[in-house]
Coordinates of C-alpha atoms in Angstrom, one line a residue:
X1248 CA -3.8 11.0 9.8
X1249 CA -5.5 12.3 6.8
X1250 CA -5.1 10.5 3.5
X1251 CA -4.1 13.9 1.8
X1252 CA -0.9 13.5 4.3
X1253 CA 0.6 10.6 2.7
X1254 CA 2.8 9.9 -0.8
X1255 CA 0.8 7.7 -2.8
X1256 CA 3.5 5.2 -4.1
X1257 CA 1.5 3.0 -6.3
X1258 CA -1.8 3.3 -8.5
X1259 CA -0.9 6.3 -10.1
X1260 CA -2.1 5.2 -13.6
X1261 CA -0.1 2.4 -14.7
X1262 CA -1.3 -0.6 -12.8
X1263 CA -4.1 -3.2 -12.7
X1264 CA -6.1 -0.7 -10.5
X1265 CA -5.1 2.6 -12.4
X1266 CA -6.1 5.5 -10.6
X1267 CA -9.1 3.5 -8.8
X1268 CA -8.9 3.4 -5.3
X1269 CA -7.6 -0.1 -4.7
X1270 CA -4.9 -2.4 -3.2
X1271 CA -1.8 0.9 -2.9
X1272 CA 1.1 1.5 -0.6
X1273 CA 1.3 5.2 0.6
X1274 CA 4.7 6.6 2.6
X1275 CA 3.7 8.8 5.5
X1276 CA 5.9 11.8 6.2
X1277 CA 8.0 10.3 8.7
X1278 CA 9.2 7.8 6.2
X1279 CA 7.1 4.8 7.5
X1280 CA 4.7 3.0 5.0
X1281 CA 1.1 2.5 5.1
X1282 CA -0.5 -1.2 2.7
X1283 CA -4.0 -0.6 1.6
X1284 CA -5.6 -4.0 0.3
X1285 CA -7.6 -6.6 1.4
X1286 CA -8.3 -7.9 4.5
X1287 CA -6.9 -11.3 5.0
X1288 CA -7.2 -14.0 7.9
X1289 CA -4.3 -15.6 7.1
X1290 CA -4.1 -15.9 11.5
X1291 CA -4.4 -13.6 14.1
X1292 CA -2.5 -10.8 14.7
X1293 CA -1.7 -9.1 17.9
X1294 CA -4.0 -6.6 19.1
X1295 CA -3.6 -3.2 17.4
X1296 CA -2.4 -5.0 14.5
X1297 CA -4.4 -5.6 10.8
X1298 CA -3.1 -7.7 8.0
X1299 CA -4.0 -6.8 4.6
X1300 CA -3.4 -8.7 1.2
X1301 CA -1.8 -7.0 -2.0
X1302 CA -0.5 -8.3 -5.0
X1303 CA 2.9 -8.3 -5.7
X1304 CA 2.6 -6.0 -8.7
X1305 CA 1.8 -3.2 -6.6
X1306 CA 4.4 -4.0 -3.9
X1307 CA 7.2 -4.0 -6.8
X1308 CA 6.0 -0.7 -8.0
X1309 CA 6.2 0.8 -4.6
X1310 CA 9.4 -0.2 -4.5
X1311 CA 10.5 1.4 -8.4
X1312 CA 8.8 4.4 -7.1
X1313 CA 11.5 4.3 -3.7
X1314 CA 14.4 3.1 -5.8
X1315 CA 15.3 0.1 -3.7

């Protein structure tokens, strides 16, 4: 999947990031969401599995942008 397929949700200007390419959650077009950040090793996931760290600034403004 190409980037250009997704909905960028966050980093759209107003954040810590602006419009850098940073720490962003992006919806894919079958409604499932994709978490750019940092790559933590907080423990091991299961294969096939990542884990990625984001602050919660940018998780709250995916969710204004969804209007949960």
């Amino acid at each position: 999947m190409a980037r250009e397929e997704l909905t960028r949700l966050t980093g759209t200007g107003n954040g810590e990031c602006g419009k850098d390419d940073c720490p962003n959650v992006y919806r894919t077009a079958s409604g499932s969401i994709i978490v750019q950040g940092n790559i933590s090793e907080a423990f091991l996931p299961p294969a096939g599995e990542g884990l990625v760290e984001i602050p919660e600034s940018v998780l709250r403004e995916a969710v204004r942008v969804l209007g949960w």
